[in-house]
Amino acid sequence: MTTPDRPGFALPLLLLAGFRTLVDDLHAELARQGHPDLRPAHGFVLQAVGPAGTTASDLGHRLGVSKQAAGKTVDRLVALGYLERVDDPADARRKLVRVTAKGRDGLHRSAAVFDQLRGRWAATLGVDRVTAIEDDLRRMVPADVFRLDVPGWFGG
Amino acid sequence: MTTPDRPGFALPLLLLAGFRTLVDDLHAELARQGHPDLRPAHGFVLQAVGPAGTTASDLGHRLGVSKQAAGKTVDRLVALGYLERVDDPADARRKLVRVTAKGRDGLHRSAAVFDQLRGRWAATLGVDRVTAIEDDLRRMVPADVFRLDVPGWFGG
DNA sequence: CATGTTCGACAACCTCGTTTACTATTCCGT
DNA sequence: ACGGAATAGTAAACGAGGTTGTCGAACATG
């Protein structure tokens, strides 16, 4: 894709490109390490489920999507072996969603690969530049930006 | 969403968050300026069509998606009034895709809003920090990263 | 105990992508 | 001049991921 003519286009494009390269590298490495089915969105979900487990409704609430969407995503991750559903003995309506051992493995490997990629950026740019980017971005993004409830983002 | 425990998670998350805030702000403003149906992906498409126009196949090639996907996206943008199809008099197989006046208006307004948003970042961080982020990112991203042909990105 | 709320499930539909298949047209080599 | 190969557009079936709306079962509370 050619560089846009207008200056303002560069910043969002570069931020997206930076994110994309990191995530593409992550998933290329994860596929190599035995997780070829893990998709970018799955990391968010596994992270949101957490070590204690949750329900589909609560997961939807955390991710800012409907409980139905969260339920379907859980279905896919259960089919892939990253999550499991267990009945809640205290409430017959609820089904606890929990991360499996395979899910924890994927999460740990993701963290390790991201650490390694950040190290690669630091080796090229210098650690101070990387932390400066992080600090600057932290100042510019609102705290609740990770809610995926904006229509048109990941499907709308 | 809570801040992740592992340090390596922060960088990709912040890059995505920065991109998301810019694009969310852009589309909120575009909706206010008479383009409520313009979605994030549409900007890429309008940009890729260009002032000279193209065909659906070439558009798919430029965007790194199949010609069928490009054709369906063109269908939607034609329905919204941002693109038009005209028969190519020189080749009866081809149908030229061109940006309409409405499409050009959306593109111009997008550029203006992005310029304005970059100015807001510069007002907070300083112009030199913004350009430093852009320069650093340019060093870290490969040139062909905007090809959307990675499965799992925008649907897969 | 009746009422209202919450949870999970199901169905229908949208967007955006894929692969496979097919038609029409153009191009090119014999 | 003509028949095969490449190209353009289209269509169907599918998958991922999202949306509403509905529903029954289970809980909570008056």
CSV table of C-alpha atoms (C1' of nucleotides) in Angstrom, one decimal:
chain,number,residue,atom,x,y,z
A,1,MET,CA,0.0,0.0,0.0
A,2,THR,CA,1.3,3.4,-1.0
A,3,THR,CA,2.1,6.0,1.6
A,4,PRO,CA,-0.9,8.3,1.9
A,5,ASP,CA,-0.6,11.9,0.6
A,6,ARG,CA,-2.1,13.6,3.6
A,7,PRO,CA,0.1,13.7,6.8
A,8,GLY,CA,-2.7,12.8,9.2
A,9,PHE,CA,-3.2,9.4,7.6
A,10,ALA,CA,0.3,8.2,8.6
A,11,LEU,CA,-0.2,8.0,12.4
A,12,PRO,CA,-3.2,5.7,12.5
A,13,LEU,CA,-1.8,3.6,9.7
A,14,LEU,CA,1.5,3.2,11.5
A,15,LEU,CA,-0.1,2.3,14.8
A,16,LEU,CA,-2.2,-0.3,13.1
A,17,ALA,CA,0.9,-1.6,11.2
A,18,GLY,CA,2.9,-1.8,14.4
A,19,PHE,CA,0.1,-3.8,16.1
A,20,ARG,CA,-0.3,-6.0,13.0
A,21,THR,CA,3.4,-6.9,12.8
A,22,LEU,CA,3.6,-7.8,16.5
A,23,VAL,CA,0.4,-9.9,16.3
A,24,ASP,CA,1.4,-11.5,13.0
A,25,ASP,CA,4.8,-12.4,14.4
A,26,LEU,CA,3.2,-13.7,17.6
A,27,HIS,CA,0.8,-16.0,15.8
A,28,ALA,CA,3.4,-17.2,13.4
A,29,GLU,CA,5.5,-18.2,16.4
A,30,LEU,CA,2.5,-19.7,18.2
A,31,ALA,CA,1.6,-21.8,15.2
A,32,ARG,CA,5.2,-23.0,15.2
A,33,GLN,CA,4.9,-23.9,19.0
A,34,GLY,CA,1.8,-26.0,18.6
A,35,HIS,CA,-1.0,-23.5,18.6
A,36,PRO,CA,-1.9,-23.0,14.9
A,37,ASP,CA,-5.6,-22.5,15.6
A,38,LEU,CA,-5.2,-19.6,18.0
A,39,ARG,CA,-6.5,-16.4,16.5
A,40,PRO,CA,-5.8,-12.8,17.6
A,41,ALA,CA,-9.2,-12.4,19.2
A,42,HIS,CA,-8.8,-15.6,21.2
A,43,GLY,CA,-6.1,-14.0,23.3
A,44,PHE,CA,-8.5,-11.3,24.5
A,45,VAL,CA,-11.0,-14.0,25.4
A,46,LEU,CA,-8.6,-16.2,27.3
A,47,GLN,CA,-7.3,-13.2,29.1
A,48,ALA,CA,-10.9,-12.1,29.9
A,49,VAL,CA,-11.9,-15.5,31.3
A,50,GLY,CA,-9.1,-15.4,33.8
A,51,PRO,CA,-7.8,-18.0,36.2
A,52,ALA,CA,-11.1,-18.1,38.3
A,53,GLY,CA,-13.3,-18.7,35.3
A,54,THR,CA,-16.6,-16.9,34.4
A,55,THR,CA,-19.9,-17.3,32.7
A,56,ALA,CA,-20.7,-16.5,29.1
A,57,SER,CA,-22.9,-13.5,30.2
A,58,ASP,CA,-20.2,-12.0,32.4
A,59,LEU,CA,-17.6,-12.6,29.6
A,60,GLY,CA,-19.8,-10.8,27.2
A,61,HIS,CA,-20.0,-7.9,29.6
A,62,ARG,CA,-16.3,-7.8,30.1
A,63,LEU,CA,-15.6,-7.8,26.4
A,64,GLY,CA,-18.4,-5.4,25.6
A,65,VAL,CA,-20.2,-7.8,23.4
A,66,SER,CA,-23.5,-9.6,23.8
A,67,LYS,CA,-23.8,-12.7,25.8
A,68,GLN,CA,-24.8,-14.6,22.7
A,69,ALA,CA,-21.6,-13.5,20.9
A,70,ALA,CA,-19.5,-14.5,23.9
A,71,GLY,CA,-21.3,-17.8,24.1
A,72,LYS,CA,-20.5,-18.6,20.5
A,73,THR,CA,-16.9,-17.6,20.9
A,74,VAL,CA,-16.7,-19.9,23.9
A,75,ASP,CA,-18.2,-22.7,21.8
A,76,ARG,CA,-15.4,-22.3,19.3
A,77,LEU,CA,-12.7,-22.2,22.0
A,78,VAL,CA,-14.2,-25.2,23.7
A,79,ALA,CA,-14.1,-27.1,20.4
A,80,LEU,CA,-10.4,-26.1,20.0
A,81,GLY,CA,-9.7,-27.3,23.6
A,82,TYR,CA,-8.8,-23.9,25.0
A,83,LEU,CA,-11.8,-23.5,27.3
A,84,GLU,CA,-14.1,-25.9,29.1
A,85,ARG,CA,-17.6,-25.6,30.5
A,86,VAL,CA,-18.5,-27.0,33.9
A,87,ASP,CA,-21.9,-26.8,35.7
A,88,ASP,CA,-22.0,-24.4,38.6
A,89,PRO,CA,-23.2,-26.5,41.6
A,90,ALA,CA,-24.5,-23.4,43.3
A,91,ASP,CA,-26.7,-22.2,40.4
A,92,ALA,CA,-28.2,-24.7,38.0
A,93,ARG,CA,-28.6,-22.0,35.3
A,94,ARG,CA,-24.9,-21.0,35.2
A,95,LYS,CA,-22.2,-22.9,33.4
A,96,LEU,CA,-18.7,-21.9,34.5
A,97,VAL,CA,-16.2,-21.2,31.6
A,98,ARG,CA,-12.7,-22.1,32.6
A,99,VAL,CA,-9.3,-22.0,30.8
A,100,THR,CA,-7.9,-25.5,30.2
A,101,ALA,CA,-4.3,-26.5,30.5
A,102,LYS,CA,-3.9,-26.0,26.8
A,103,GLY,CA,-5.4,-22.5,27.2
A,104,ARG,CA,-2.9,-21.7,29.9
A,105,ASP,CA,-0.1,-23.0,27.7
A,106,GLY,CA,-1.2,-20.7,24.9
A,107,LEU,CA,-1.4,-17.8,27.2
A,108,HIS,CA,2.0,-18.4,28.7
A,109,ARG,CA,3.6,-18.8,25.3
A,110,SER,CA,1.9,-15.6,24.1
A,111,ALA,CA,3.3,-13.7,27.0
A,112,ALA,CA,6.8,-15.1,26.4
A,113,VAL,CA,6.7,-14.3,22.6
A,114,PHE,CA,5.5,-10.8,23.2
A,115,ASP,CA,8.3,-10.2,25.7
A,116,GLN,CA,10.7,-11.4,23.1
A,117,LEU,CA,9.2,-9.2,20.4
A,118,ARG,CA,9.4,-6.2,22.7
A,119,GLY,CA,13.0,-7.0,23.3
A,120,ARG,CA,13.5,-7.1,19.5
A,121,TRP,CA,12.0,-3.6,19.3
A,122,ALA,CA,14.2,-2.4,22.1
A,123,ALA,CA,17.3,-3.8,20.4
A,124,THR,CA,16.5,-1.8,17.3
A,125,LEU,CA,15.1,1.4,18.7
A,126,GLY,CA,16.5,1.4,22.2
A,127,VAL,CA,14.6,0.5,25.4
A,128,ASP,CA,13.9,4.2,26.2
A,129,ARG,CA,12.2,4.8,22.8
A,130,VAL,CA,10.0,1.8,23.3
A,131,THR,CA,9.0,2.8,26.8
A,132,ALA,CA,8.5,6.4,25.5
A,133,ILE,CA,6.1,5.1,22.9
A,134,GLU,CA,4.2,3.2,25.6
A,135,ASP,CA,4.1,6.1,27.9
A,136,ASP,CA,2.9,8.5,25.1
A,137,LEU,CA,0.2,6.1,24.0
A,138,ARG,CA,-1.0,5.6,27.6
A,139,ARG,CA,-1.5,9.3,27.8
A,140,MET,CA,-3.6,9.4,24.6
A,141,VAL,CA,-5.9,6.4,24.9
A,142,PRO,CA,-8.9,6.4,27.2
A,143,ALA,CA,-9.0,3.6,29.8
A,144,ASP,CA,-12.0,1.8,28.4
A,145,VAL,CA,-10.8,1.6,24.8
A,146,PHE,CA,-10.6,-2.1,24.8
A,147,ARG,CA,-14.4,-2.5,24.9
A,148,LEU,CA,-15.1,-4.0,21.5
A,149,ASP,CA,-18.6,-2.6,21.4
A,150,VAL,CA,-18.0,-0.2,18.5
A,151,PRO,CA,-20.0,-1.4,15.6
A,152,GLY,CA,-17.9,-2.0,12.6
A,153,TRP,CA,-14.7,-3.0,14.3
A,154,PHE,CA,-14.5,-6.7,14.5
A,155,GLY,CA,-17.6,-7.3,12.5
A,156,GLY,CA,-20.7,-5.2,13.1
B,1,MET,CA,-10.0,-4.1,30.6
B,2,THR,CA,-7.3,-4.5,33.2
B,3,THR,CA,-3.7,-3.9,32.4
B,4,PRO,CA,-2.0,-7.2,31.7
B,5,ASP,CA,0.5,-8.6,34.1
B,6,ARG,CA,3.2,-9.4,31.6
B,7,PRO,CA,5.2,-6.4,30.3
B,8,GLY,CA,5.2,-7.6,26.7
B,9,PHE,CA,1.5,-7.4,26.4
B,10,ALA,CA,1.4,-3.6,26.9
B,11,LEU,CA,3.0,-2.6,23.6
B,12,PRO,CA,0.7,-4.3,21.2
B,13,LEU,CA,-2.3,-3.4,23.3
B,14,LEU,CA,-1.3,0.2,23.4
B,15,LEU,CA,-0.7,0.3,19.6
B,16,LEU,CA,-4.1,-1.1,19.0
B,17,ALA,CA,-5.7,1.2,21.5
B,18,GLY,CA,-4.0,4.2,19.9
B,19,PHE,CA,-5.3,3.2,16.5
B,20,ARG,CA,-8.7,2.5,17.8
B,21,THR,CA,-9.1,5.8,19.5
B,22,LEU,CA,-8.1,7.6,16.4
B,23,VAL,CA,-10.4,5.6,14.2
B,24,ASP,CA,-13.3,5.8,16.7
B,25,ASP,CA,-12.9,9.6,16.9
B,26,LEU,CA,-12.7,9.8,13.1
B,27,HIS,CA,-15.9,7.9,12.6
B,28,ALA,CA,-17.8,9.7,15.3
B,29,GLU,CA,-16.9,12.9,13.6
B,30,LEU,CA,-17.6,11.5,10.1
B,31,ALA,CA,-21.0,10.4,11.3
B,32,ARG,CA,-21.6,13.9,12.6
B,33,GLN,CA,-20.6,15.3,9.1
B,34,GLY,CA,-23.0,13.3,7.1
B,35,HIS,CA,-21.2,9.9,6.7
B,36,PRO,CA,-22.8,7.7,9.3
B,37,ASP,CA,-22.4,4.6,7.1
B,38,LEU,CA,-18.7,4.9,6.5
B,39,ARG,CA,-16.9,2.0,8.3
B,40,PRO,CA,-13.2,1.8,9.1
B,41,ALA,CA,-12.5,-0.7,6.3
B,42,HIS,CA,-14.2,1.5,3.8
B,43,GLY,CA,-11.5,4.1,4.0
B,44,PHE,CA,-8.9,1.5,2.9
B,45,VAL,CA,-11.1,0.6,0.0
B,46,LEU,CA,-11.8,4.1,-1.2
B,47,GLN,CA,-8.1,4.9,-0.9
B,48,ALA,CA,-7.2,1.8,-2.9
B,49,VAL,CA,-9.6,2.6,-5.7
B,50,GLY,CA,-7.9,5.9,-6.3
B,51,PRO,CA,-8.8,8.8,-8.5
B,52,ALA,CA,-8.3,6.8,-11.7
B,53,GLY,CA,-10.6,4.0,-10.8
B,54,THR,CA,-9.9,0.2,-10.9
B,55,THR,CA,-11.5,-3.1,-11.4
B,56,ALA,CA,-12.6,-5.4,-8.7
B,57,SER,CA,-9.9,-7.9,-9.4
B,58,ASP,CA,-7.2,-5.3,-9.2
B,59,LEU,CA,-8.7,-3.9,-6.1
B,60,GLY,CA,-8.6,-7.3,-4.5
B,61,HIS,CA,-5.0,-7.6,-5.5
B,62,ARG,CA,-4.1,-4.3,-4.0
B,63,LEU,CA,-5.9,-5.1,-0.7
B,64,GLY,CA,-4.6,-8.6,-0.6
B,65,VAL,CA,-8.1,-10.2,-0.6
B,66,SER,CA,-9.8,-12.3,-3.2
B,67,LYS,CA,-11.5,-10.6,-6.2
B,68,GLN,CA,-14.8,-12.0,-4.9
B,69,ALA,CA,-14.4,-10.3,-1.5
B,70,ALA,CA,-13.4,-7.1,-3.2
B,71,GLY,CA,-16.4,-7.4,-5.5
B,72,LYS,CA,-18.8,-7.8,-2.6
B,73,THR,CA,-17.3,-4.9,-0.8
B,74,VAL,CA,-17.7,-2.8,-3.9
B,75,ASP,CA,-21.3,-3.9,-4.0
B,76,ARG,CA,-21.9,-2.5,-0.5
B,77,LEU,CA,-20.1,0.8,-1.2
B,78,VAL,CA,-22.0,1.2,-4.5
B,79,ALA,CA,-25.2,0.6,-2.5
B,80,LEU,CA,-24.1,3.3,-0.1
B,81,GLY,CA,-23.3,5.7,-2.9
B,82,TYR,CA,-19.5,5.9,-2.4
B,83,LEU,CA,-18.5,4.0,-5.5
B,84,GLU,CA,-19.9,3.5,-9.0
B,85,ARG,CA,-19.4,0.8,-11.6
B,86,VAL,CA,-19.1,1.7,-15.3
B,87,ASP,CA,-18.6,-0.6,-18.2
B,88,ASP,CA,-15.1,-0.4,-19.7
B,89,PRO,CA,-15.6,0.4,-23.4
B,90,ALA,CA,-12.2,-1.1,-24.3
B,91,ASP,CA,-12.9,-4.5,-22.7
B,92,ALA,CA,-16.4,-5.9,-22.3
B,93,ARG,CA,-15.3,-8.2,-19.4
B,94,ARG,CA,-14.1,-5.3,-17.2
B,95,LYS,CA,-16.2,-3.0,-15.1
B,96,LEU,CA,-14.4,0.1,-13.9
B,97,VAL,CA,-15.0,1.0,-10.3
B,98,ARG,CA,-14.8,4.7,-9.6
B,99,VAL,CA,-15.1,6.9,-6.5
B,100,THR,CA,-18.2,9.1,-6.6
B,101,ALA,CA,-18.5,12.7,-5.5
B,102,LYS,CA,-19.8,11.4,-2.2
B,103,GLY,CA,-16.8,9.1,-1.9
B,104,ARG,CA,-14.4,11.9,-2.5
B,105,ASP,CA,-16.2,14.0,0.1
B,106,GLY,CA,-15.8,11.2,2.6
B,107,LEU,CA,-12.1,10.9,1.8
B,108,HIS,CA,-11.5,14.6,2.1
B,109,ARG,CA,-13.3,14.8,5.4
B,110,SER,CA,-11.4,11.8,6.7
B,111,ALA,CA,-8.1,13.4,5.8
B,112,ALA,CA,-9.1,16.6,7.4
B,113,VAL,CA,-10.2,14.9,10.6
B,114,PHE,CA,-7.1,12.8,10.8
B,115,ASP,CA,-5.0,15.9,10.4
B,116,GLN,CA,-6.9,17.5,13.2
B,117,LEU,CA,-6.5,14.5,15.5
B,118,ARG,CA,-2.8,14.4,14.8
B,119,GLY,CA,-2.8,18.0,15.9
B,120,ARG,CA,-4.5,17.1,19.1
B,121,TRP,CA,-1.9,14.5,19.8
B,122,ALA,CA,0.8,17.0,19.0
B,123,ALA,CA,-0.8,19.5,21.4
B,124,THR,CA,-0.6,17.0,24.2
B,125,LEU,CA,2.6,15.2,23.6
B,126,GLY,CA,4.5,17.7,21.5
B,127,VAL,CA,5.0,17.5,17.7
B,128,ASP,CA,8.5,16.0,18.1
B,129,ARG,CA,7.1,13.1,20.2
B,130,VAL,CA,4.4,12.4,17.6
B,131,THR,CA,6.9,12.4,14.7
B,132,ALA,CA,9.3,10.3,16.8
B,133,ILE,CA,6.5,7.7,17.2
B,134,GLU,CA,5.9,7.7,13.5
B,135,ASP,CA,9.6,7.4,12.7
B,136,ASP,CA,10.1,4.6,15.1
B,137,LEU,CA,7.1,2.7,13.8
B,138,ARG,CA,8.3,3.2,10.3
B,139,ARG,CA,11.5,1.5,11.2
B,140,MET,CA,9.7,-1.5,12.8
B,141,VAL,CA,7.0,-2.3,10.3
B,142,PRO,CA,7.6,-4.1,7.0
B,143,ALA,CA,6.5,-2.2,3.9
B,144,ASP,CA,3.8,-4.7,2.9
B,145,VAL,CA,2.1,-4.9,6.2
B,146,PHE,CA,-1.1,-3.3,4.9
B,147,ARG,CA,-1.9,-6.3,2.9
B,148,LEU,CA,-4.9,-7.7,4.6
B,149,ASP,CA,-4.3,-11.2,3.5
B,150,VAL,CA,-3.5,-12.7,6.9
B,151,PRO,CA,-6.3,-15.1,7.8
B,152,GLY,CA,-8.1,-14.1,11.0
B,153,TRP,CA,-7.6,-10.5,10.8
B,154,PHE,CA,-10.7,-8.9,9.5
B,155,GLY,CA,-12.6,-12.1,9.4
B,156,GLY,CA,-11.1,-15.2,8.1
C,1,DC,C1',-46.6,-18.5,46.6
C,2,DA,C1',-46.7,-15.2,42.6
C,3,DT,C1',-43.8,-12.2,40.1
C,4,DG,C1',-39.8,-10.6,38.0
C,5,DT,C1',-35.0,-11.2,36.7
C,6,DT,C1',-31.1,-13.7,35.0
C,7,DC,C1',-28.7,-17.5,32.5
C,8,DG,C1',-28.0,-20.3,28.7
C,9,DA,C1',-29.8,-21.8,24.3
C,10,DC,C1',-31.8,-21.3,19.7
C,11,DA,C1',-33.0,-18.9,15.5
C,12,DA,C1',-32.7,-15.4,12.0
C,13,DC,C1',-29.9,-12.1,10.1
C,14,DC,C1',-25.6,-8.9,8.9
C,15,DT,C1',-20.7,-8.1,7.6
C,16,DC,C1',-16.6,-9.6,5.7
C,17,DG,C1',-13.9,-13.0,4.4
C,18,DT,C1',-12.9,-17.8,2.1
C,19,DT,C1',-13.1,-21.7,-1.8
C,20,DT,C1',-15.1,-23.7,-5.7
C,21,DA,C1',-17.4,-23.3,-9.9
C,22,DC,C1',-19.2,-21.2,-14.0
C,23,DT,C1',-19.8,-17.8,-18.0
C,24,DA,C1',-18.3,-14.4,-21.0
C,25,DT,C1',-14.6,-12.1,-23.2
C,26,DT,C1',-10.1,-11.3,-24.8
C,27,DC,C1',-5.6,-12.8,-26.2
C,28,DC,C1',-2.4,-15.6,-28.5
C,29,DG,C1',-0.2,-19.4,-31.1
C,30,DT,C1',-0.6,-22.4,-34.8
D,1,DA,C1',-9.1,-17.9,-38.9
D,2,DC,C1',-9.6,-20.5,-35.1
D,3,DG,C1',-9.3,-23.1,-30.7
D,4,DG,C1',-7.1,-23.1,-26.2
D,5,DA,C1',-5.5,-20.3,-22.3
D,6,DA,C1',-5.8,-16.5,-19.4
D,7,DT,C1',-8.7,-12.9,-17.3
D,8,DA,C1',-13.1,-10.4,-15.4
D,9,DG,C1',-17.1,-10.8,-13.1
D,10,DT,C1',-20.6,-13.5,-10.7
D,11,DA,C1',-22.7,-16.9,-7.7
D,12,DA,C1',-23.2,-20.5,-4.1
D,13,DA,C1',-21.9,-22.6,0.1
D,14,DC,C1',-19.4,-22.0,4.0
D,15,DG,C1',-17.0,-20.0,8.5
D,16,DA,C1',-15.9,-16.5,11.9
D,17,DG,C1',-17.7,-13.0,14.5
D,18,DG,C1',-21.2,-10.0,15.5
D,19,DT,C1',-26.5,-8.3,16.3
D,20,DT,C1',-31.8,-8.8,18.0
D,21,DG,C1',-35.4,-11.4,19.6
D,22,DT,C1',-37.5,-15.3,22.0
D,23,DC,C1',-37.9,-18.9,25.2
D,24,DG,C1',-37.7,-22.1,29.3
D,25,DA,C1',-35.6,-23.1,33.4
D,26,DA,C1',-33.8,-21.5,37.7
D,27,DC,C1',-33.1,-18.1,41.1
D,28,DA,C1',-34.6,-14.1,44.1
D,29,DT,C1',-37.9,-11.5,46.3
D,30,DG,C1',-42.4,-9.3,47.2
